[in-house]
């Protein structure tokens, strides 16, 4: 079955960096777009970024553009989110999700990893 | 950016009730609309894609409809496990955007 397991969250000071990872299993990883979605405490869902199966097509939300970088290692079935210049408003649970083969919307989600940006 | 507006923001209902949540896009999105369910402390769960297609494993009491700018999610007979927050999402254009959520509570 499809499994997505995120890691790498934690407490970081404003201006700091963090790298999130998501390890996938149960499907042919390189066939699928993958997405990062976040949720600030008590708030709604916010799309962050997606990346195509080959890594050649990438998009970001304006709120993270220039600070966050999404990448993937298909050999290791892993998705990454490098987060630099972190701000308090980046505090959130970050979810890794697999997009449907024929649509840019998730069909499977990871359990999430909490990122807290605070001094 | 395409704005997604859900209504109501919260809803109280009883087991067995039929409920409908609506989602309006600020511009036409064809049928590029998905619905998600989220329970407290848990990851979202995908329910519907392409406005009306049920994700595998989702009970048939859930249904979606709409096209263009106006969409709805209907639960035909509420079950105890359906009390949760529901989000719509447009994926017609980037940035992909979500509605603010509808909290469905037990009356």
Short mmCIF file of C-alpha atoms in Angstrom, two decimals:
data_model
loop_
_atom_site.label_atom_id
_atom_site.label_comp_id
_atom_site.label_asym_id
_atom_site.label_seq_id
_atom_site.Cartn_x
_atom_site.Cartn_y
_atom_site.Cartn_z
CA UNK A 1 0.00 0.00 0.00
CA UNK A 2 1.05 3.60 -0.52
CA UNK A 3 3.03 5.01 2.39
CA UNK A 4 4.57 8.44 2.81
CA UNK A 5 6.70 9.15 5.86
CA UNK A 6 7.95 12.66 6.56
CA UNK A 7 10.83 13.60 8.82
CA UNK A 8 13.10 16.53 9.56
CA UNK A 9 10.77 18.86 11.39
CA UNK A 10 11.73 20.61 14.59
CA UNK A 11 12.40 23.90 16.32
CA UNK A 12 14.49 26.46 14.43
CA UNK A 13 15.25 30.13 15.01
CA UNK A 14 14.03 32.82 12.62
CA UNK A 15 16.42 33.09 9.71
CA UNK A 16 17.48 29.48 10.10
CA UNK A 17 17.22 26.51 7.77
CA UNK A 18 15.65 23.08 7.84
CA UNK A 19 15.40 20.21 5.38
CA UNK A 20 12.33 18.04 5.32
CA UNK A 21 12.31 14.55 3.85
CA UNK A 22 9.53 12.25 2.71
CA UNK A 23 10.20 8.61 1.97
CA UNK A 24 7.70 6.87 -0.27
CA UNK A 25 6.83 3.20 -0.66
CA UNK A 26 4.18 1.06 -2.28
CA UNK A 27 4.18 2.70 -5.72
CA UNK A 28 6.44 3.62 -8.64
CA UNK A 29 7.74 6.88 -7.21
CA UNK A 30 9.14 8.42 -10.37
CA UNK A 31 5.77 8.17 -12.14
CA UNK A 32 4.12 10.69 -9.82
CA UNK A 33 4.08 14.39 -9.13
CA UNK A 34 4.64 15.04 -5.44
CA UNK A 35 3.38 17.96 -3.39
CA UNK A 36 4.12 19.73 -0.12
CA UNK A 37 1.16 21.23 1.74
CA UNK A 38 1.33 22.92 5.13
CA UNK A 39 -1.07 23.81 7.91
CA UNK A 40 -0.33 26.47 10.49
CA UNK A 41 -1.64 25.72 14.01
CA UNK A 42 -5.41 26.04 14.07
CA UNK A 43 -5.52 27.19 10.44
CA UNK A 44 -6.45 25.78 7.05
CA UNK A 45 -4.43 24.03 4.39
CA UNK A 46 -1.90 25.91 2.26
CA UNK A 47 -0.28 24.49 -0.86
CA UNK A 48 3.50 25.02 -0.82
CA UNK A 49 5.05 23.37 -3.87
CA UNK A 50 4.90 20.53 -6.33
CA UNK A 51 7.47 18.70 -8.43
CA UNK A 52 7.00 16.43 -11.42
CA UNK A 53 8.17 12.83 -11.53
CA UNK A 54 11.32 13.75 -13.43
CA UNK A 55 11.92 16.89 -11.37
CA UNK A 56 11.72 19.10 -14.44
CA UNK A 57 8.44 20.85 -13.58
CA UNK A 58 8.38 22.71 -10.28
CA UNK A 59 6.06 25.36 -8.86
CA UNK A 60 6.02 27.25 -5.57
CA UNK A 61 3.59 29.37 -3.63
CA UNK A 62 4.56 33.04 -3.62
CA UNK A 63 4.91 32.90 0.16
CA UNK A 64 7.91 30.53 -0.10
CA UNK A 65 9.36 31.35 -3.52
CA UNK A 66 13.07 32.14 -3.31
CA UNK A 67 13.35 30.64 0.19
CA UNK A 68 12.21 27.03 -0.24
CA UNK A 69 13.52 24.47 -2.73
CA UNK A 70 11.78 21.21 -3.56
CA UNK A 71 13.74 18.27 -4.95
CA UNK A 72 13.54 14.52 -5.25
CA UNK A 73 15.80 11.49 -5.46
CA UNK A 74 13.90 8.88 -7.44
CA UNK A 75 16.49 6.18 -6.77
CA UNK A 76 15.84 6.60 -3.05
CA UNK A 77 12.09 7.22 -3.48
CA UNK A 78 12.52 10.41 -1.52
CA UNK A 79 11.12 13.92 -1.68
CA UNK A 80 12.77 16.89 -0.02
CA UNK A 81 11.95 20.44 0.97
CA UNK A 82 14.91 22.69 1.76
CA UNK A 83 13.63 25.62 3.79
CA UNK A 84 15.89 28.67 4.21
CA UNK A 85 15.38 32.10 5.76
CA UNK A 86 12.62 30.70 7.92
CA UNK A 87 10.06 33.04 9.43
CA UNK A 88 7.61 32.71 12.29
CA UNK A 89 4.79 32.44 9.75
CA UNK A 90 6.37 29.27 8.34
CA UNK A 91 5.44 27.48 11.56
CA UNK A 92 3.17 24.64 10.49
CA UNK A 93 2.70 20.95 10.03
CA UNK A 94 4.17 20.08 6.64
CA UNK A 95 2.53 17.27 4.72
CA UNK A 96 4.02 15.35 1.85
CA UNK A 97 1.42 14.12 -0.62
CA UNK A 98 1.30 12.06 -3.79
CA UNK A 99 -0.65 13.60 -6.63
CA UNK A 100 -2.99 11.59 -8.76
CA UNK A 101 -1.51 10.31 -12.04
CA UNK A 102 -3.98 12.34 -14.09
CA UNK A 103 -4.62 15.35 -11.86
CA UNK A 104 -2.61 17.83 -9.78
CA UNK A 105 -4.37 16.96 -6.57
CA UNK A 106 -3.33 14.55 -3.81
CA UNK A 107 -4.68 11.07 -3.42
CA UNK A 108 -2.39 10.01 -0.58
CA UNK A 109 -0.92 12.01 2.31
CA UNK A 110 1.84 11.50 4.82
CA UNK A 111 1.27 11.97 8.54
CA UNK A 112 3.01 15.35 8.60
CA UNK A 113 6.02 16.82 10.36
CA UNK A 114 5.88 19.90 12.60
CA UNK A 115 8.15 22.86 11.92
CA UNK A 116 8.30 25.53 14.61
CA UNK A 117 10.12 28.79 13.92
CA UNK A 118 10.72 30.66 17.14
CA UNK A 119 13.50 32.40 19.02
CA UNK B 1 -4.79 33.77 -7.63
CA UNK B 2 -8.06 31.85 -7.62
CA UNK B 3 -9.95 32.35 -4.37
CA UNK B 4 -12.03 29.50 -3.00
CA UNK B 5 -14.89 30.34 -0.66
CA UNK B 6 -16.68 27.63 1.29
CA UNK B 7 -20.02 27.93 3.02
CA UNK B 8 -20.98 27.53 5.68
CA UNK B 9 -17.82 27.88 7.78
CA UNK B 10 -19.38 25.62 10.38
CA UNK B 11 -22.38 23.38 10.49
CA UNK B 12 -24.17 21.42 13.22
CA UNK B 13 -26.02 18.29 12.18
CA UNK B 14 -27.26 14.98 13.52
CA UNK B 15 -26.45 11.41 12.60
CA UNK B 16 -28.61 10.45 9.65
CA UNK B 17 -28.95 14.01 8.32
CA UNK B 18 -28.23 14.97 4.73
CA UNK B 19 -25.77 17.84 4.55
CA UNK B 20 -24.37 19.91 1.74
CA UNK B 21 -21.25 22.09 1.76
CA UNK B 22 -20.68 24.53 -1.07
CA UNK B 23 -17.50 25.90 -2.58
CA UNK B 24 -17.28 28.83 -4.96
CA UNK B 25 -14.27 29.73 -7.11
CA UNK B 26 -13.45 33.33 -7.95
CA UNK B 27 -13.12 32.34 -11.61
CA UNK B 28 -13.99 29.34 -13.69
CA UNK B 29 -11.99 26.20 -12.92
CA UNK B 30 -13.78 23.73 -15.17
CA UNK B 31 -14.05 20.63 -12.97
CA UNK B 32 -10.58 20.85 -11.37
CA UNK B 33 -11.98 20.66 -7.89
CA UNK B 34 -11.18 18.25 -5.03
CA UNK B 35 -12.58 17.69 -1.55
CA UNK B 36 -10.71 16.58 1.55
CA UNK B 37 -11.74 15.51 5.05
CA UNK B 38 -9.60 16.20 8.09
CA UNK B 39 -10.09 15.01 11.64
CA UNK B 40 -8.35 16.70 14.59
CA UNK B 41 -4.67 15.85 14.81
CA UNK B 42 -4.75 13.80 11.63
CA UNK B 43 -3.60 14.26 8.05
CA UNK B 44 -6.24 15.19 5.49
CA UNK B 45 -7.91 12.41 3.57
CA UNK B 46 -8.79 12.68 -0.10
CA UNK B 47 -12.49 12.22 -0.83
CA UNK B 48 -13.33 13.49 -4.30
CA UNK B 49 -11.43 14.68 -7.38
CA UNK B 50 -12.55 16.18 -10.68
CA UNK B 51 -15.57 17.59 -8.84
CA UNK B 52 -17.54 14.35 -8.73
CA UNK B 53 -15.20 11.35 -8.77
CA UNK B 54 -15.00 9.38 -5.56
CA UNK B 55 -11.56 8.43 -4.32
CA UNK B 56 -11.15 4.66 -3.99
CA UNK B 57 -12.43 3.44 -0.65
CA UNK B 58 -14.60 6.46 0.10
CA UNK B 59 -18.17 5.54 1.09
CA UNK B 60 -20.87 6.17 -1.50
CA UNK B 61 -22.79 8.46 0.89
CA UNK B 62 -20.29 11.11 -0.20
CA UNK B 63 -20.92 12.80 -3.53
CA UNK B 64 -19.69 15.87 -5.34
CA UNK B 65 -21.11 18.01 -8.08
CA UNK B 66 -20.57 21.23 -9.97
CA UNK B 67 -18.53 22.79 -12.71
CA UNK B 68 -17.20 26.21 -13.57
CA UNK B 69 -17.38 28.24 -10.35
CA UNK B 70 -19.94 26.52 -8.12
CA UNK B 71 -19.44 23.16 -6.46
CA UNK B 72 -20.92 21.13 -3.65
CA UNK B 73 -20.12 18.18 -1.42
CA UNK B 74 -23.08 16.21 -0.12
CA UNK B 75 -23.15 13.57 2.57
CA UNK B 76 -26.42 11.71 2.14
CA UNK B 77 -26.75 10.24 5.65
CA UNK B 78 -24.28 11.44 8.24
CA UNK B 79 -22.40 8.83 10.20
CA UNK B 80 -20.54 9.44 13.49
CA UNK B 81 -17.18 9.18 11.74
CA UNK B 82 -18.09 11.98 9.30
CA UNK B 83 -17.83 14.74 11.88
CA UNK B 84 -14.70 16.55 10.74
CA UNK B 85 -13.48 19.58 8.80
CA UNK B 86 -13.89 19.58 5.03
CA UNK B 87 -11.80 21.52 2.52
CA UNK B 88 -12.24 22.16 -1.17
CA UNK B 89 -9.22 22.70 -3.42
CA UNK B 90 -8.87 24.02 -6.95
CA UNK B 91 -6.09 22.63 -9.08
CA UNK B 92 -6.93 24.43 -12.31
CA UNK B 93 -4.01 26.82 -11.94
CA UNK B 94 -1.07 27.55 -9.74
CA UNK B 95 -0.98 28.62 -7.06
CA UNK B 96 -3.22 25.75 -6.08
CA UNK B 97 -5.62 27.07 -3.47
CA UNK B 98 -7.91 25.71 -0.76
CA UNK B 99 -11.14 26.90 0.73
CA UNK B 100 -11.04 28.03 4.35
CA UNK B 101 -12.70 24.84 5.56
CA UNK B 102 -16.11 23.83 6.88
CA UNK B 103 -16.29 22.37 10.36
CA UNK B 104 -19.05 19.78 10.65
CA UNK B 105 -20.10 19.27 14.26
CA UNK B 106 -22.53 17.01 16.05
CA UNK B 107 -25.80 18.69 17.03
#
